[in-house]
Tab-separated table of C-alpha atoms in Angstrom:
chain	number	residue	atom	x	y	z
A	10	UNK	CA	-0.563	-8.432	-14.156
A	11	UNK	CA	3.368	-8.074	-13.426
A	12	UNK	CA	4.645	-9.597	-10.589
A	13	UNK	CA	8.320	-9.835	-8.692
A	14	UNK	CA	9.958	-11.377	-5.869
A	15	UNK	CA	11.695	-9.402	-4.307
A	16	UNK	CA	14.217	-8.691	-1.487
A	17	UNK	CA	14.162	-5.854	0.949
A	18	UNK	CA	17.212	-5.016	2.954
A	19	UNK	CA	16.437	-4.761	6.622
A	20	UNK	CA	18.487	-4.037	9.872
A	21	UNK	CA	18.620	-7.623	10.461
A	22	UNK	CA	18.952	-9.196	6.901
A	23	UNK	CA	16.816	-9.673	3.961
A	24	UNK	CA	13.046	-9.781	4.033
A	25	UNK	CA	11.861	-11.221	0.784
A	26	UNK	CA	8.776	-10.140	-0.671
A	27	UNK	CA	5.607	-10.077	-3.975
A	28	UNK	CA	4.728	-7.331	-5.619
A	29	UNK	CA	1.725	-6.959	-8.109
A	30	UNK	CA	1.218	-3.757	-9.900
A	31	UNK	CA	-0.196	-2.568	-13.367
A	32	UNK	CA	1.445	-3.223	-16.565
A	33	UNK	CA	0.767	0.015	-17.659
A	34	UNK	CA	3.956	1.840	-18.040
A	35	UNK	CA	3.134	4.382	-15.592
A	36	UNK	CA	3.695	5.247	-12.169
A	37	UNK	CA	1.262	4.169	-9.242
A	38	UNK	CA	0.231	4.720	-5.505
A	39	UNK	CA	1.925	2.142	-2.783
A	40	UNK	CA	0.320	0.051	-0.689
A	41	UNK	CA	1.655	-1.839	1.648
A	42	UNK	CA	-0.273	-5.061	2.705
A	43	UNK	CA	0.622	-6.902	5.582
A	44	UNK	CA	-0.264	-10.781	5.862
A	45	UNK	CA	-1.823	-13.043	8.328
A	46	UNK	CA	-0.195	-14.927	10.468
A	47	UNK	CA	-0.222	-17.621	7.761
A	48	UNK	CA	1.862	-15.380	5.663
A	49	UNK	CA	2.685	-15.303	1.957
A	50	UNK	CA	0.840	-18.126	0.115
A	51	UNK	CA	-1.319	-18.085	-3.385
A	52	UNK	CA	-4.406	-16.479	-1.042
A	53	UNK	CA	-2.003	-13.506	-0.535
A	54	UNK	CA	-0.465	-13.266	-4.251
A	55	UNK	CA	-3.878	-13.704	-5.474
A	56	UNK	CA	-4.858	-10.599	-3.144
A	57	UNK	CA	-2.273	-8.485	-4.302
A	58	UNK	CA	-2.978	-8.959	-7.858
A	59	UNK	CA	-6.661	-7.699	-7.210
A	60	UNK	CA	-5.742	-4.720	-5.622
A	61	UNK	CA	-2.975	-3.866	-7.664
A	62	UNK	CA	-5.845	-4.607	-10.693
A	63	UNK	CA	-7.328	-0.815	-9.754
A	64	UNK	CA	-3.997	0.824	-9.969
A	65	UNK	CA	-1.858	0.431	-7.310
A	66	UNK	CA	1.661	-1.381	-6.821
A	67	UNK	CA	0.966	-3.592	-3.984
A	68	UNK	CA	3.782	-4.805	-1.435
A	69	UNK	CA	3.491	-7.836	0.433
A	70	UNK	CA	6.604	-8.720	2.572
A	71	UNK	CA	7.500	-11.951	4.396
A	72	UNK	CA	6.960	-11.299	8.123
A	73	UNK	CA	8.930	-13.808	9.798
A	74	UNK	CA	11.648	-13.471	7.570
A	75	UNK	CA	14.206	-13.648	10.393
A	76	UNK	CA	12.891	-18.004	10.691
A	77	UNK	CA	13.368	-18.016	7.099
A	78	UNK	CA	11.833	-17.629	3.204
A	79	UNK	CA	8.009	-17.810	2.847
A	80	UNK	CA	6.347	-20.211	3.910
A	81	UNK	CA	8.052	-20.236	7.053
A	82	UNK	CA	5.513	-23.330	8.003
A	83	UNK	CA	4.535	-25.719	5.811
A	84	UNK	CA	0.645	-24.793	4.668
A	85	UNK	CA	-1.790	-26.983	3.634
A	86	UNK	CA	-3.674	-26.302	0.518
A	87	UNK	CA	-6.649	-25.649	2.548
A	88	UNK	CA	-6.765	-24.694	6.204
A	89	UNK	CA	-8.889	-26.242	7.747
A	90	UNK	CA	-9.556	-26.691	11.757
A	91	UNK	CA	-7.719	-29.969	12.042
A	92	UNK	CA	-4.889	-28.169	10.647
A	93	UNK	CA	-4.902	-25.010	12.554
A	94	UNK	CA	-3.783	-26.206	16.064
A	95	UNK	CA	-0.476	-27.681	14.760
A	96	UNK	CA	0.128	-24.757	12.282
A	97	UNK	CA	-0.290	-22.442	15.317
A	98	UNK	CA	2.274	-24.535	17.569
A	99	UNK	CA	4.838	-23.324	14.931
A	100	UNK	CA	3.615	-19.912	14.480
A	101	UNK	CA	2.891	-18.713	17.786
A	102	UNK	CA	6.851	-18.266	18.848
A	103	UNK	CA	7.278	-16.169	15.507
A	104	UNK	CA	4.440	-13.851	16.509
A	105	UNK	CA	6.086	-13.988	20.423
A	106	UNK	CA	8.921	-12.872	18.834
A	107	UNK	CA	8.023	-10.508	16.280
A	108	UNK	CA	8.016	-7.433	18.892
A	109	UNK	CA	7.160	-3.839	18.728
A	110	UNK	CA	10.217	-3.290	18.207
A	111	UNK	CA	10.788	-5.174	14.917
A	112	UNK	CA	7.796	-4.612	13.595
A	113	UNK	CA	8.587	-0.267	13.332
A	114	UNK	CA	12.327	-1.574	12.560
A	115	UNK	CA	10.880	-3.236	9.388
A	116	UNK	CA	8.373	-1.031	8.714
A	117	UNK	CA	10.677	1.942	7.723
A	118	UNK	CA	12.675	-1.218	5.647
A	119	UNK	CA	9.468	-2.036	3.987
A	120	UNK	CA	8.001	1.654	3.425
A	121	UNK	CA	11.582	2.914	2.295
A	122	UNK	CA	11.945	0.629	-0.269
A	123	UNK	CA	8.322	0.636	-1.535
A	124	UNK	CA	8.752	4.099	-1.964
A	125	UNK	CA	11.842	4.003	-3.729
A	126	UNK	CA	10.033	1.287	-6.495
A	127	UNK	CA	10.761	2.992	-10.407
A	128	UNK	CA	6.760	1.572	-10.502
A	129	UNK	CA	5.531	3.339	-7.691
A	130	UNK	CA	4.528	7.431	-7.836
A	131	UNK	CA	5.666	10.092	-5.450
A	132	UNK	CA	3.182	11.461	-2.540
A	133	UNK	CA	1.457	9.090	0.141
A	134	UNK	CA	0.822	5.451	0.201
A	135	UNK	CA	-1.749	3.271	2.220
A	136	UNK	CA	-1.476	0.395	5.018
A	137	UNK	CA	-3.415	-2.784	4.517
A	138	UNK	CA	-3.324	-5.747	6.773
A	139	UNK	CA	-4.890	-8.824	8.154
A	140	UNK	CA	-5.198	-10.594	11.349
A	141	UNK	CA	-1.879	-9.636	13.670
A	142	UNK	CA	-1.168	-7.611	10.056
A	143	UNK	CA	-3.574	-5.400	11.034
A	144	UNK	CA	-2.086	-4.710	14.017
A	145	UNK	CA	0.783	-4.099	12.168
A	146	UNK	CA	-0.611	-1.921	9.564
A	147	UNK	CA	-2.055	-0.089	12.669
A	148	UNK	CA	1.396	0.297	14.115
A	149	UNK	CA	3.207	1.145	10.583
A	150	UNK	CA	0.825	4.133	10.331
A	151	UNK	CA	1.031	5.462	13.970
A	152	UNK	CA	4.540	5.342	13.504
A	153	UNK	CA	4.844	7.044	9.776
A	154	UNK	CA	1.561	10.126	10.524
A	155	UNK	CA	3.810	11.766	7.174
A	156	UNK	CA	3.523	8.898	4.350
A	157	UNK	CA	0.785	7.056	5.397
A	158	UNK	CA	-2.308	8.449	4.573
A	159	UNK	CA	-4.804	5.185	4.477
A	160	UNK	CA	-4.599	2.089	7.090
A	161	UNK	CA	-6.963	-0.871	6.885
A	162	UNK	CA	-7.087	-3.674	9.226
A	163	UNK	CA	-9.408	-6.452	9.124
A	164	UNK	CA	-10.054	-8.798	11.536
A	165	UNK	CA	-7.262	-7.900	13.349
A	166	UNK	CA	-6.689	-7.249	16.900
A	167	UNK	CA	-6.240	-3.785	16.594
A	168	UNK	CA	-6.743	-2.986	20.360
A	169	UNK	CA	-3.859	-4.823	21.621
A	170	UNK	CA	-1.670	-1.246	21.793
A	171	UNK	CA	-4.573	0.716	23.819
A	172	UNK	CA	-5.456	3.431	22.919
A	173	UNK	CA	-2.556	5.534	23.204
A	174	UNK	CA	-1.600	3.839	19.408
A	175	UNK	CA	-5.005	6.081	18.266
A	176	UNK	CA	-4.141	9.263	19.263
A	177	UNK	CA	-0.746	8.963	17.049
A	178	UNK	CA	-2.608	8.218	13.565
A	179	UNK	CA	-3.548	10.901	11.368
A	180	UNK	CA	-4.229	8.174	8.520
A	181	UNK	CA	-7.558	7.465	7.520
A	182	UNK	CA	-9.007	4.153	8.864
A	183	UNK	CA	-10.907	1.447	8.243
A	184	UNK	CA	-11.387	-1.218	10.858
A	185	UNK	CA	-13.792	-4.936	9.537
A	186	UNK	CA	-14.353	-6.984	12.379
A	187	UNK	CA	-15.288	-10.339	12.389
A	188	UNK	CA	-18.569	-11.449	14.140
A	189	UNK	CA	-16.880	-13.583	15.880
A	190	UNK	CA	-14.291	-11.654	17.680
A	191	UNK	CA	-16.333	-8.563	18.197
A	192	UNK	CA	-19.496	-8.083	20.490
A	193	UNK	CA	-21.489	-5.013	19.619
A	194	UNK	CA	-20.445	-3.443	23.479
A	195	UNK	CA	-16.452	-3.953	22.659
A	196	UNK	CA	-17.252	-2.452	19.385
A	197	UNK	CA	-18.637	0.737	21.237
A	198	UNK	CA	-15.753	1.015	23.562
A	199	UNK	CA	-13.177	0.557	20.674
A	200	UNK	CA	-14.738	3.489	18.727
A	201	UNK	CA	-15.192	5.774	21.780
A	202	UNK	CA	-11.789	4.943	21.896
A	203	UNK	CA	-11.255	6.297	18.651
A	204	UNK	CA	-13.263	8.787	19.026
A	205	UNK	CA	-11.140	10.235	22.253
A	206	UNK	CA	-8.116	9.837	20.232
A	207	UNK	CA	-9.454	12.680	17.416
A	208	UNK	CA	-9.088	9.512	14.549
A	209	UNK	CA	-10.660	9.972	10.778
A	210	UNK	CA	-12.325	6.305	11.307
A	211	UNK	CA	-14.662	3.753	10.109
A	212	UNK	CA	-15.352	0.721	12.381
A	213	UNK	CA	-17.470	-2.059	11.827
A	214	UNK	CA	-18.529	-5.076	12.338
A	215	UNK	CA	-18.989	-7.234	9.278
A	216	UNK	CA	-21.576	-9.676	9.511
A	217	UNK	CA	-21.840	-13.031	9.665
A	218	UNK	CA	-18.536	-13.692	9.686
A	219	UNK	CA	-15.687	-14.993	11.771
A	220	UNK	CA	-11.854	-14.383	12.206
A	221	UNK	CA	-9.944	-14.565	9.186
A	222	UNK	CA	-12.739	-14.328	6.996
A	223	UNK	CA	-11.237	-12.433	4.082
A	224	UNK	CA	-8.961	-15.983	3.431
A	225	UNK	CA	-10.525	-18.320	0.645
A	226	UNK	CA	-7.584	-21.448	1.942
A	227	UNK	CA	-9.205	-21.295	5.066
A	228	UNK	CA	-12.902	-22.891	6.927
A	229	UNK	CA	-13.715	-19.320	7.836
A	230	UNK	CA	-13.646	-17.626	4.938
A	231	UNK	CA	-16.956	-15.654	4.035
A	232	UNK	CA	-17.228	-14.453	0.462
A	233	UNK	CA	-19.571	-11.897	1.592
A	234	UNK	CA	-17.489	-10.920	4.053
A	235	UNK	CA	-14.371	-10.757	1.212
A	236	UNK	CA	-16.555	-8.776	-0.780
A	237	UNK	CA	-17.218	-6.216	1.771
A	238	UNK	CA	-13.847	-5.692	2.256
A	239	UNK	CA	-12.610	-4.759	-1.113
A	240	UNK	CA	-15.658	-2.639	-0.723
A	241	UNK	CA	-15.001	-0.859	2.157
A	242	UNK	CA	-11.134	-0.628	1.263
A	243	UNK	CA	-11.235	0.460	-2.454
A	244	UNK	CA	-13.201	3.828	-1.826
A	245	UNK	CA	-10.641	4.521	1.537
A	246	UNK	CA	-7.873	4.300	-1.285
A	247	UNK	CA	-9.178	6.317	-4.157
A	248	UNK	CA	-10.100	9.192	-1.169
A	249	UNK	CA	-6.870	9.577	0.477
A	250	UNK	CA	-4.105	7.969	-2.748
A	251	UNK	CA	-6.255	10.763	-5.434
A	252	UNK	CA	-6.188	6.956	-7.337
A	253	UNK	CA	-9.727	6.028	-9.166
């Protein structure tokens, strides 16, 4: 599986960047795929290369590139909870800082120049993300209703805009929940949410696990829950990329 790092030039710099896609020769579908808070790390890379596996190039850009390259905290092989609250004392001002305003500032850096890869096919591309990148990916496809025809977030806090971010996407969506952040009530007022807003959704609650499930370095990762995501997001690609 080919692989780069990469660069993208941004309003305020350079954001770099991994890419997996198929050594095929050919041109693919883009996806863009938003990390955790944690960022770029093997979990990520290893990610990417499974998705871009079924035929897609696969984007993953440094969030916090404005602190510095990835990592932008030193990581632990494993996160574990002893780790967490110290790793989140450095994180927390990046995410402070990352505003709405940066975020759609890098998301036409990252979605221009994803779209512009020799690799990657002409037509729409898709929005993955997890944890605050799913609120990202959520954003990024509000903001781009013409390119992005696919956004999944997953175990993200995807509420955090109201509802007023719904009624913008004309993307496909697929929302996992975690057990743990989600009661069965919110989930009902989150989807009549969607619902109001006229969305093309899925919403669920995956179960059994807790936030930040889909990450294999971390205590609450679920491999069932993992599983279920790839799929739940491999069929939303093949639908809306014509991919299979």
């Amino acid at each position: 599986m080919p692989t780069k790092t990469l660069r993208i030039p941004t309003a305020d710099g350079h954001a770099d960047a991994f890419a997996a896609f198929p050594d095929r020769g050919e041109r693919h579908p883009g996806v863009l795929m938003y990390a955790d808070g944690f960022g770029i790390r093997p979990v990520l890379r290893e990610m990417a290369r499974e998705l871009a596996g079924h035929g897609y190039y696969v984007l993953v850009p440094n969030l916090f590139y404005r602190h510095g390259p990835a990592p932008v905290v030193e990581l632990p092989e494993h996160i574990g909870e002893e780790a967490r609250p110290a790793i989140f004392a450095q994180l927390m001002p990046l995410i402070e800082a990352h505003t709405t305003e940066r975020v759609l500032s890098d998301a036409e850096a990252y979605l221009g120049f994803l779209t512009a890869q020799p690799e990657v096919g002409a037509g729409p591309v898709a929005v993955t993300g997890y944890c605050i990148g799913g609120l990202l990916a959520m954003r990024t496809a509000a903001a781009h209703p013409g390119q992005v025809a696919a956004v999944a977030a997953f175990h993200g806090p995807v509420g955090a805009d109201g509802p007023g971010l719904f009624s913008e996407l004309s993307a496909q969506v697929h929302l996992g929940h975690a057990e743990g952040d989600m009661t069965p009530e919110a989930l009902g007022e989150l989807n009549q949410a969607l619902d109001a807003a006229g969305a093309d959704y899925t919403s669920e609650i995956y179960p059994g696990t807790i936030h930040g499930f889909t990450m294999s370095d971390t205590d609450a990762f679920s491999a069932s829950g993992l599983q279920h995501h790839w799929d739940r997001l491999r069929p939303l690609l093949e639908r809306t990329l014509g991919n299979s």
